[in-house]
XYZ file of C-alpha atoms in Angstrom:
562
model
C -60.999 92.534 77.803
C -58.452 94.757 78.806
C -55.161 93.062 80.341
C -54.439 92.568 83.934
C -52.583 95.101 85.664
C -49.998 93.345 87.895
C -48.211 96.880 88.522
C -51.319 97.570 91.197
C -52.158 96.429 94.287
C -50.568 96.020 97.923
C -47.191 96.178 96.981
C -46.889 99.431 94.259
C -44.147 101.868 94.279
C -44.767 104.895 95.802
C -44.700 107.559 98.447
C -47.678 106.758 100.034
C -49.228 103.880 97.603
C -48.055 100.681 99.252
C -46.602 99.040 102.367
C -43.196 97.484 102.678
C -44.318 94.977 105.073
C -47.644 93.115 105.506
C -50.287 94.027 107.627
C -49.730 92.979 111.557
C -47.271 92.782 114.565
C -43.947 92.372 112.094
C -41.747 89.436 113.401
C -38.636 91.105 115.537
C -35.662 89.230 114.733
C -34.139 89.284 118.570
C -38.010 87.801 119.136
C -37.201 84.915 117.108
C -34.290 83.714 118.107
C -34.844 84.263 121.062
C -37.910 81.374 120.962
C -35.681 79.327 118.596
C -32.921 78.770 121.048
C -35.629 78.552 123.999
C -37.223 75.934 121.420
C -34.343 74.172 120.246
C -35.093 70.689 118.488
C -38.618 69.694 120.101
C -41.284 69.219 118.032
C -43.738 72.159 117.221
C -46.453 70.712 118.034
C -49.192 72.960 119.139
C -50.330 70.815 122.660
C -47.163 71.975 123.813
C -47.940 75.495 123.659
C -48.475 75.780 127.477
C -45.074 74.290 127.903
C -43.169 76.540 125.764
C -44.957 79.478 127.052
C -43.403 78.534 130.597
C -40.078 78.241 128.572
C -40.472 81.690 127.604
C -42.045 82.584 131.213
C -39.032 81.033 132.911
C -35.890 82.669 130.939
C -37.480 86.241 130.465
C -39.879 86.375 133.606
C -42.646 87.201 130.987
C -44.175 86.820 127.955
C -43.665 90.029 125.421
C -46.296 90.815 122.546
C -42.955 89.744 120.254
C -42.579 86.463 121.759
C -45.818 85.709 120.981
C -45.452 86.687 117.607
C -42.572 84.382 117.388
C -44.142 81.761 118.855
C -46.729 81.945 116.375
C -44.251 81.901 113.923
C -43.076 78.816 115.073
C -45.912 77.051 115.809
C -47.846 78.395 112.212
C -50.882 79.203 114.746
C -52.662 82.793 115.552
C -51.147 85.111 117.576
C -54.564 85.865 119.212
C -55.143 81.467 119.683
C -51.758 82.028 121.827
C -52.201 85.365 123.591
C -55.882 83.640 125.108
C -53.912 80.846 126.480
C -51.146 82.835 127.902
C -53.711 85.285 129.496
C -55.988 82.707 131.196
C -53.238 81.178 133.432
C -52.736 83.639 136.292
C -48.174 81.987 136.430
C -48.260 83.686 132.693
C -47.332 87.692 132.802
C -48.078 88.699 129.067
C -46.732 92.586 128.420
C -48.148 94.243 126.016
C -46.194 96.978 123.549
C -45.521 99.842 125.773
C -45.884 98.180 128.785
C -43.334 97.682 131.456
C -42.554 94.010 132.345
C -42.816 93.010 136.030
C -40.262 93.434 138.566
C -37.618 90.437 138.346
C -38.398 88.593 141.250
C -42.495 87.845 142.433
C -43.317 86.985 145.767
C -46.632 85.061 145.914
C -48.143 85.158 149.293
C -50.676 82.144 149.596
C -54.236 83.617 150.825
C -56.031 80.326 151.711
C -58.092 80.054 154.562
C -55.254 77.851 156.379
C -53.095 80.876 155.489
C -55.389 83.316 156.487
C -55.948 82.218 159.730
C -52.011 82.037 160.716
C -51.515 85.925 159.733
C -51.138 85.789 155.538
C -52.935 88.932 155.110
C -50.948 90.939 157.471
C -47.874 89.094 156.526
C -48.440 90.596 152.445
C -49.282 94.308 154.055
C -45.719 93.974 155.966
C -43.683 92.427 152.564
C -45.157 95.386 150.384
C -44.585 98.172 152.637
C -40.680 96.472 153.284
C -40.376 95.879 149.120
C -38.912 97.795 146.818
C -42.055 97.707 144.255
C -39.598 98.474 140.949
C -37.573 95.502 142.145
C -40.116 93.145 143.733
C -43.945 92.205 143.234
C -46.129 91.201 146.279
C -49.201 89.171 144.977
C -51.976 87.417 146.750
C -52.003 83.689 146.000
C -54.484 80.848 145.789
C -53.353 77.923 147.625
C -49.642 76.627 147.288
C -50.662 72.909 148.798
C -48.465 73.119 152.387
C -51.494 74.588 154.479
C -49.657 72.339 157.313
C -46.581 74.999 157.683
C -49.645 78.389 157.189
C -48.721 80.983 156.145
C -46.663 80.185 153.259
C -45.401 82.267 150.451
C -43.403 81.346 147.356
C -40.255 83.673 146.307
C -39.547 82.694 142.788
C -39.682 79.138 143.070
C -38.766 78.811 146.049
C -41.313 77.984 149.068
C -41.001 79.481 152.434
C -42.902 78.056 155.315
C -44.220 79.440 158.157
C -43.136 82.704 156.449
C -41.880 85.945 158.054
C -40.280 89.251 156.567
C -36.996 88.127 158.241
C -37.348 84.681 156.594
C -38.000 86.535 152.888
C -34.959 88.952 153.613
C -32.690 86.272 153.945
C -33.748 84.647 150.950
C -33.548 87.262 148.857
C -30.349 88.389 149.883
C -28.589 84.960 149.295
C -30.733 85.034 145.413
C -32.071 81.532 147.028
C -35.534 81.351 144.571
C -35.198 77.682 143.613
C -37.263 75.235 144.732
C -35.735 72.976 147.441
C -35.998 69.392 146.793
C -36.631 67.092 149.892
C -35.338 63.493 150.476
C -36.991 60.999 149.213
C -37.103 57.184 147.972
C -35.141 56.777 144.446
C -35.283 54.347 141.587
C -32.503 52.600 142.883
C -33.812 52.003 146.597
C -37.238 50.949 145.201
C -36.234 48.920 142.626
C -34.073 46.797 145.397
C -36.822 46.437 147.438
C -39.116 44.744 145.013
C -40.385 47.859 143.242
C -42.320 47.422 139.939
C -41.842 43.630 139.800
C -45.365 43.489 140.178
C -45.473 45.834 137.003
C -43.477 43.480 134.755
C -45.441 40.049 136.240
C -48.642 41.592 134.659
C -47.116 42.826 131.366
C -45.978 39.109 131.194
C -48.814 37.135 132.084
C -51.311 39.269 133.641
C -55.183 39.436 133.302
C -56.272 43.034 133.799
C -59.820 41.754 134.630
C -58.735 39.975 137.952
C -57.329 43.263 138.589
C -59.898 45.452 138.259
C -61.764 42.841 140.282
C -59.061 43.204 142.977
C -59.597 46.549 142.776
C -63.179 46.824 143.368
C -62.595 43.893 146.640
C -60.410 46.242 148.065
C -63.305 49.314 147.715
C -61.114 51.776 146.110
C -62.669 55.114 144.989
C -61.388 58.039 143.347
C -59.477 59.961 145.815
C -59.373 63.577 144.206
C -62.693 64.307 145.101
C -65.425 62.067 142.723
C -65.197 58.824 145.180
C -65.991 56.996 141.640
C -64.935 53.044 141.849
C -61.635 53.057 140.364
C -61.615 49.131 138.872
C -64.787 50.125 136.815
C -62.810 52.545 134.960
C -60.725 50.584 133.462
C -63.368 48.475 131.511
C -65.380 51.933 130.537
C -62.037 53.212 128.836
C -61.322 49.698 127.124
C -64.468 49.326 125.796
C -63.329 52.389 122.786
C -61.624 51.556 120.270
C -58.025 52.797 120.982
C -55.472 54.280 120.495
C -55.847 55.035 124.228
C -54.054 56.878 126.719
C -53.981 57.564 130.314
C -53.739 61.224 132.383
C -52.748 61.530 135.564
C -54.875 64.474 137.734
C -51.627 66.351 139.953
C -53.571 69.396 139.980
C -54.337 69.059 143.625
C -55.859 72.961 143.669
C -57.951 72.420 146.408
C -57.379 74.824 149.602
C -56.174 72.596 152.140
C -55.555 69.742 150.353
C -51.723 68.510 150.253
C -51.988 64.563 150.817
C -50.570 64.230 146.792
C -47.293 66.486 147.250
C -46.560 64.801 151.089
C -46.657 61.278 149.302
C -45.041 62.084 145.965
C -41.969 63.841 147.765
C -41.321 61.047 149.672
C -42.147 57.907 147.269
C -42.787 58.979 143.743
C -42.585 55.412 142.462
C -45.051 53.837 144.303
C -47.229 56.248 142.308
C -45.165 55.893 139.156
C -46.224 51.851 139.382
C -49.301 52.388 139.987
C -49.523 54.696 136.797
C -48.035 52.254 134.947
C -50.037 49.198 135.995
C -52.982 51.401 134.827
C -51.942 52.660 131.452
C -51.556 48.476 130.978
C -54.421 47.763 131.994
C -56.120 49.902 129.989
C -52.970 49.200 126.927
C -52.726 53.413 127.145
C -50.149 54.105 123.774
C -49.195 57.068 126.109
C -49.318 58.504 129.624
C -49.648 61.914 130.696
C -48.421 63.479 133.885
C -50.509 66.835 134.455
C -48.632 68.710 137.497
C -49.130 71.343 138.905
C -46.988 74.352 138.856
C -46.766 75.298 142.007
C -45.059 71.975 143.473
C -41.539 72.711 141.524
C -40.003 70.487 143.409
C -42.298 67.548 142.480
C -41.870 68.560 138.962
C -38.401 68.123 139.243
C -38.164 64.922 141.048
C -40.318 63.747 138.482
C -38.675 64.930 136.119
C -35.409 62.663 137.593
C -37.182 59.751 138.022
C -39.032 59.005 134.665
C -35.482 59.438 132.922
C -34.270 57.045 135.437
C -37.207 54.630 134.300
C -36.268 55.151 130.618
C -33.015 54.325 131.748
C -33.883 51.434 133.287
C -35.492 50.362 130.092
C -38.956 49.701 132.407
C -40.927 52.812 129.805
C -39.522 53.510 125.766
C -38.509 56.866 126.091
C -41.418 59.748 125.858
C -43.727 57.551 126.488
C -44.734 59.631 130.053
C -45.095 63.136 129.097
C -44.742 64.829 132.026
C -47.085 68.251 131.342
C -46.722 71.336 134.039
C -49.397 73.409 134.558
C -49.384 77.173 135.010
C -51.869 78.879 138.037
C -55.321 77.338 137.340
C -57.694 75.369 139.795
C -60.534 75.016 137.286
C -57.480 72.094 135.302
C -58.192 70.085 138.403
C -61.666 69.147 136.821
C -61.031 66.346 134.213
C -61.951 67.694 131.067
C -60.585 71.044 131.867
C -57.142 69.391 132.710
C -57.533 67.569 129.326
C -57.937 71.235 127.253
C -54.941 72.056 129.323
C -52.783 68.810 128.046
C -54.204 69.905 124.321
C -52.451 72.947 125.226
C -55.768 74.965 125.457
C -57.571 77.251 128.127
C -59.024 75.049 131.121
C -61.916 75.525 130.401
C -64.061 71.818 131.215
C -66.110 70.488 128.316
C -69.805 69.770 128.312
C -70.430 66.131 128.510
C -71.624 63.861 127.213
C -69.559 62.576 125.457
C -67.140 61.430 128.445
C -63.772 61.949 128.984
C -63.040 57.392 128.931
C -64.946 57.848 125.465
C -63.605 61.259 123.954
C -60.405 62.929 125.972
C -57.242 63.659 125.012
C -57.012 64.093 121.222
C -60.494 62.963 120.562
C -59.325 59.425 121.934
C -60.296 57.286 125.004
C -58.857 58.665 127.903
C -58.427 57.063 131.602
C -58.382 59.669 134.386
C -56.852 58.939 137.919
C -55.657 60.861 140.866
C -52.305 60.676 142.224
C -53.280 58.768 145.627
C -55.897 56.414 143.858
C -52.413 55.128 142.084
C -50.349 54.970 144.949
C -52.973 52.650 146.011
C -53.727 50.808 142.840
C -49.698 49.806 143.252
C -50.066 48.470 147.073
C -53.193 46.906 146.730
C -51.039 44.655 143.855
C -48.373 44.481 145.875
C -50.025 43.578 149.451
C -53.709 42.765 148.492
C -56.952 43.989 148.856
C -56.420 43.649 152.682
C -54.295 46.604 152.784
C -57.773 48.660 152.315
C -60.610 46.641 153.330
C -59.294 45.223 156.494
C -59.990 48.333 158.014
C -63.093 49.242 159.754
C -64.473 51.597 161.681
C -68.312 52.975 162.318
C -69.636 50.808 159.406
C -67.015 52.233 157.255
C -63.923 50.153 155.341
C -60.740 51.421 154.407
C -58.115 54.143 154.510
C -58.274 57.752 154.243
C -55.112 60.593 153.349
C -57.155 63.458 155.426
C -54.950 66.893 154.867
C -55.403 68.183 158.396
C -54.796 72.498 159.117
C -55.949 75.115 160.867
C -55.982 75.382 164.862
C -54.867 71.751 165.541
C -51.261 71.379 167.098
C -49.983 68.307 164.664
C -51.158 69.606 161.217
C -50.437 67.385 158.085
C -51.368 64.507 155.882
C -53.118 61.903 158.847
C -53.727 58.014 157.578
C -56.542 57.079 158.812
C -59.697 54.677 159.350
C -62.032 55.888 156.507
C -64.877 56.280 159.093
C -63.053 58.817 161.597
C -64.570 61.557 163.096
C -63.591 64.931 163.250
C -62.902 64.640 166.775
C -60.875 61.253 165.708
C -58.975 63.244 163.047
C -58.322 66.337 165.155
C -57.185 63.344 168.257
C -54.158 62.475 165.521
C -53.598 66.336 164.609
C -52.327 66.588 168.269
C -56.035 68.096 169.634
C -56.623 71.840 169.631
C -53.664 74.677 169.925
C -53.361 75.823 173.337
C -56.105 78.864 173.808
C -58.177 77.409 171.149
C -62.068 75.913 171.669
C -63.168 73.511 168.563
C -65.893 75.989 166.696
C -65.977 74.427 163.406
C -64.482 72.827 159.828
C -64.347 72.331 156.592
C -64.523 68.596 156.035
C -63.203 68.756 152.327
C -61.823 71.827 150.953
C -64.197 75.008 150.558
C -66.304 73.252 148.473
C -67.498 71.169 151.179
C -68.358 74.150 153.116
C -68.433 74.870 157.148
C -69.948 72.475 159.512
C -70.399 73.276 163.261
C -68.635 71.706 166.248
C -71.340 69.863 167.536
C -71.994 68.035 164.543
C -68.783 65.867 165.471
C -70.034 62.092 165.183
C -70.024 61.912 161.408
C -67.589 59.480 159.414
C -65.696 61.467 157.229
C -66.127 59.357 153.779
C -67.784 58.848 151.053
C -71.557 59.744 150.778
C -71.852 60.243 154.898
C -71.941 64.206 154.488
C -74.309 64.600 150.939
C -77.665 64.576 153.807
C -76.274 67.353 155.595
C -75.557 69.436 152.626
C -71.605 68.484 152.442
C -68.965 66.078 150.876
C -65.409 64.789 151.926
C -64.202 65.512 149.050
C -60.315 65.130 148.344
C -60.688 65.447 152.715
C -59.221 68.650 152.846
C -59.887 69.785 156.775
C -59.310 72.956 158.106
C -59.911 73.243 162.080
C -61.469 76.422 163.416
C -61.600 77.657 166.539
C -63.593 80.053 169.054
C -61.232 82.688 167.638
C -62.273 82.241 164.118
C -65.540 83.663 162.472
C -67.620 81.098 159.991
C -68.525 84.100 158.328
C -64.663 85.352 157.254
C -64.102 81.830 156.515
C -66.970 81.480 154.217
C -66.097 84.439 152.577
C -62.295 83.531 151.430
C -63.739 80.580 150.260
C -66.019 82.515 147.667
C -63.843 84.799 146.838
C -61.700 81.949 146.049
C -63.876 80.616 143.678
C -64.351 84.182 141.972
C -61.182 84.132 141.442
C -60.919 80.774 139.978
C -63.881 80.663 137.697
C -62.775 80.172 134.749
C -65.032 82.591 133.268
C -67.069 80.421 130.729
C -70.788 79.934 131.802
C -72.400 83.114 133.497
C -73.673 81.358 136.683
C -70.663 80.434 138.042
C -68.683 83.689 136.375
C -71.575 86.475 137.627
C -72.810 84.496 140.718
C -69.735 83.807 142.070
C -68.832 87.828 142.162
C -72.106 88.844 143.341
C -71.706 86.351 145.978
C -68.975 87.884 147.542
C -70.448 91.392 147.113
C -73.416 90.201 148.958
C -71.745 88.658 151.143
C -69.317 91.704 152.033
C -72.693 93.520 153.752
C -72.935 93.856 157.311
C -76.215 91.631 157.078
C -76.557 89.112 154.542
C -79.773 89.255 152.015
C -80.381 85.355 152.918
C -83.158 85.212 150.683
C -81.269 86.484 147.451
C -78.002 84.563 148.069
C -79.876 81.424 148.450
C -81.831 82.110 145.276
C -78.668 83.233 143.855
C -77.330 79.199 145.071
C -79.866 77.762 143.728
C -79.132 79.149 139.672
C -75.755 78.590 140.435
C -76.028 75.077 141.578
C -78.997 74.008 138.478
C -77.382 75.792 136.045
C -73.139 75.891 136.161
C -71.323 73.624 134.022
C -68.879 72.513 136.019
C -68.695 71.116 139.956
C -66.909 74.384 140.478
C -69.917 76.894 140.217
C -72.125 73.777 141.648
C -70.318 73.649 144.855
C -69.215 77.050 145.532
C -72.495 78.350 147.010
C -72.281 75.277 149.896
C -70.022 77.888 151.981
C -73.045 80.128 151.519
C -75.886 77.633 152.609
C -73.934 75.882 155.476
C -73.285 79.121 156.803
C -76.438 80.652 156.809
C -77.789 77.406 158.023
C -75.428 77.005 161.144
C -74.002 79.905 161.813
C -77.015 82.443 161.472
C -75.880 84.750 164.458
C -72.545 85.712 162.447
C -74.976 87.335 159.177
């Protein structure tokens, strides 16, 4: 046998024989130190990808081919695992080699249908024929959560409502791009008014059964969207073995819907208690705060507050991860959010198994909305009474309703849970001056348009599902004589083409066909409404299910428009 030749190979000597360097995108030193200063001492742990992509996001305003590299470096993961994360959240801008990065400074005009109706479109023509494009980027937005000061636009990170040119000018020309943080109730003020003793009373001697049971007395549901019985929760995620944890849903993506960021930038520890009384009840080793990105300023008041609780010694430091996410509505569905926290693309899971079984990690995860804890910590604090002592046509309890469109008083109403529209637009201030009541959207586009003369519903829970609707997160948008159903249906499905996340076919190739078909000057009724119905059988996820409702309620109601 004739001896191995360890001269041959790869790595020869040679004009032309060998390589100096391995196969690949080389790692550029600059690159790398670059990410290890962004990176510092934090852990490399690959769930935090998303985070230290915004790291990179935030310092260079985007993400280069040799960050990535470096990243991957650092995180001894593919560079292709990182560049399909980085490309699926529409807040990332990943430059290829040879590509020119983006403009320093992005202007995102929000093109909701609150927006919409209060001038967005014309206000984006205006900005990019006023702009500079070398120096700024104009880009059409999915809602930014304030459809109660339409239009809005955000210039860095900074939110402008009830936007104008002038408005943007002046912003720009005093570099104001950070967000703006409002007042609100601190640690200190809470804490000296009682705050979180109910927290330490049940980590003492509490029985999270008679709480749960409190919970279910008082009737509180799920209030991003499911309307799911909160209390019974708890006992589905405790009966897994742990360890267990807890997320919080803050991606409150829904066009129209604002009722989380109005509460949590004016008491962020009611919620924080009522997070906390959760993750006990359900002994979560770890809780995880999933924001989204386009409330900075929550992020940052959150941010201020948890140290102050770690301070306080109330949480062991790290044990609320605070997670921000980057530009996706799809994360607002549960298991989607949960790929997100794994530092994944949103992209929701197939179930079962469910997400109180097999969440984050593989472990048993409890999912609540922001609200349902704000409510979980007065119901503890005040007693069932707070919710259930409140009645109105057959219906008990509260509702946050996020009220916009053509209504004088728009913004987050509190009110009976069995109001009318006519009750909800009565506490919006009534209809703007000019303006006849023509239709709305009860919750968010998913809900779809109903007409004006359908106005003695209660807007709750399982009132709408006969007539082809739901409340929802109770997202309402108010339109008028002035409006047309058939422009409003339309941003809504072009919406949801946009947000698709792109996995099943349905939702990805029905939702663009939708708006293509819905773009003629008469609609093909029959072929969009066969088009609904393999969309609605067949999508994974609630968003391909109730996108084509727009279509339907329209077609149903508002026939003369298509």
């Amino acid at each position: 046998m004739a001896p191995l030749d360890t001269t041959s190979g790869v790595w020869k000597s040679g004009r032309g024989k060998g390589r100096k360097t391995p196969k690949g995108r080389q790692l550029d030193d600059q690159a790398h130190s670059d990410i290890l200063d962004l990176l510092g001492d934090r852990p490399r742990d690959r769930d935090l990808l998303i985070e230290f992509l915004h790291l990179v996001q935030d310092r260079f305003g985007h993400i280069s081919a040799a960050h990535i590299r470096a990243l991957a470096e650092e995180l001894r993961t593919g560079q292709a695992e990182i560049y399909e994360v980085a490309s699926f959240y529409a807040h990332f801008d990943v430059v290829r080699e040879g590509e020119t990065p983006p403009p320093t400074l992005t202007i995102r005009v929000c093109d909701s249908l609150s927006c919409e109706l209060a001038g967005a479109a014309q206000l984006k023509q205006a900005l990019e024929a006023g702009m500079d494009p070398a120096e700024v980027r104009v880009l059409r937005a999915p809602c930014m959560g304030r459809c109660d000061m339409a239009p809005v636009l955000e210039i860095g990170h900074n939110h402008i409502d009830e936007a104008t040119v002038a408005k943007v000018e002046a912003a720009i020309a005093a570099a104001d791009t950070h967000a703006h943080l409002p007042e609100y109730e601190s640690f200190a003020t809470y804490d000296s008014e009682g705050g979180y003793s109910v927290l330490k009373d049940l980590r003492r001697t509490g029985d999270w059964e008679a709480v749960q049971e409190k919970l279910l007395s008082a009737g509180l549901r799920g209030l991003g969207g499911a309307g799911f019985p909160s209390g019974k929760k708890w006992g589905f995620v405790r009966s897994n073995e742990g360890p267990r944890y807890l997320a919080v849903n803050g991606d409150e993506g829904e066009p129209g819907t604002f009722k989380d960021r109005y509460y949590l930038e004016r008491r962020p520890h009611l919620f924080l208690e009522g997070m906390l009384i959760a993750a006990w009840a359900v002994e979560a080793e770890k809780a995880f705060i999933y924001m989204r990105d386009e409330y900075p300023a929550v992020l940052e008041i959150l941010r201020r507050e948890i140290a102050a609780l770690e301070q306080a010694g109330i949480v062991e430091a790290g044990y609320i991860d605070l997670r921000r996410g980057a530009g996706a509505y799809i994360c607002g569905e549960e298991s989607a959010m949960i790929e997100s926290i794994e530092g994944k693309r949103g992209e929701p899971r197939h179930r079962p198994p469910f997400v109180a079984q097999v969440g984050i990690f593989g472990r048993p995860t409890l999912v609540h909305n922001v609200e349902t804890l704000l409510w979980i910590a007065r119901i503890n604090r005040e007693g069932p009474e707070c919710l259930n002592s409140v009645e109105k046509n057959g219906r008990k309890g509260l509702r946050s309703y996020s009220v916009s469109g053509r209504v004088r008083q728009p913004g987050v109403h509190l009110l009976p849970a069995g109001s009318t529209i006519l009750d909800v637009i009565e506490a919006a201030g009534g209809m703007l001056d000019g303006h006849s009541f023509k239709a709305y959207q009860p919750g968010g586009p998913s809900s779809g348009l109903l007409p004006a003369h359908m106005n003695d519903i209660p807007l709750d829970f399982d009132t709408l599902q006969p007539h082809g609707s739901f409340i929802g997160s109770a997202a309402v948008v108010v339109l008028s004589d002035q409006d047309s159903a058939r422009d409003a249906a339309l941003n809504m499905l072009r919406f949801f083409e946009d947000e698709s996340c792109g996995q099943c076919t349905p939702c990805r190739v029905g939702c663009e066909k939708a708006v293509k078909l819905m773009q003629a000057d008469k609609w093909d009724q029959s072929l969009l409404e066969e088009l609904s119905a393999a969309m609605i059988d067949t999508s994974i996820c609630g968003l391909g299910q109730a996108a084509p409702n727009p279509i339907r309620l329209t077609m149903k109601h508002f026939p003369e428009e298509i």
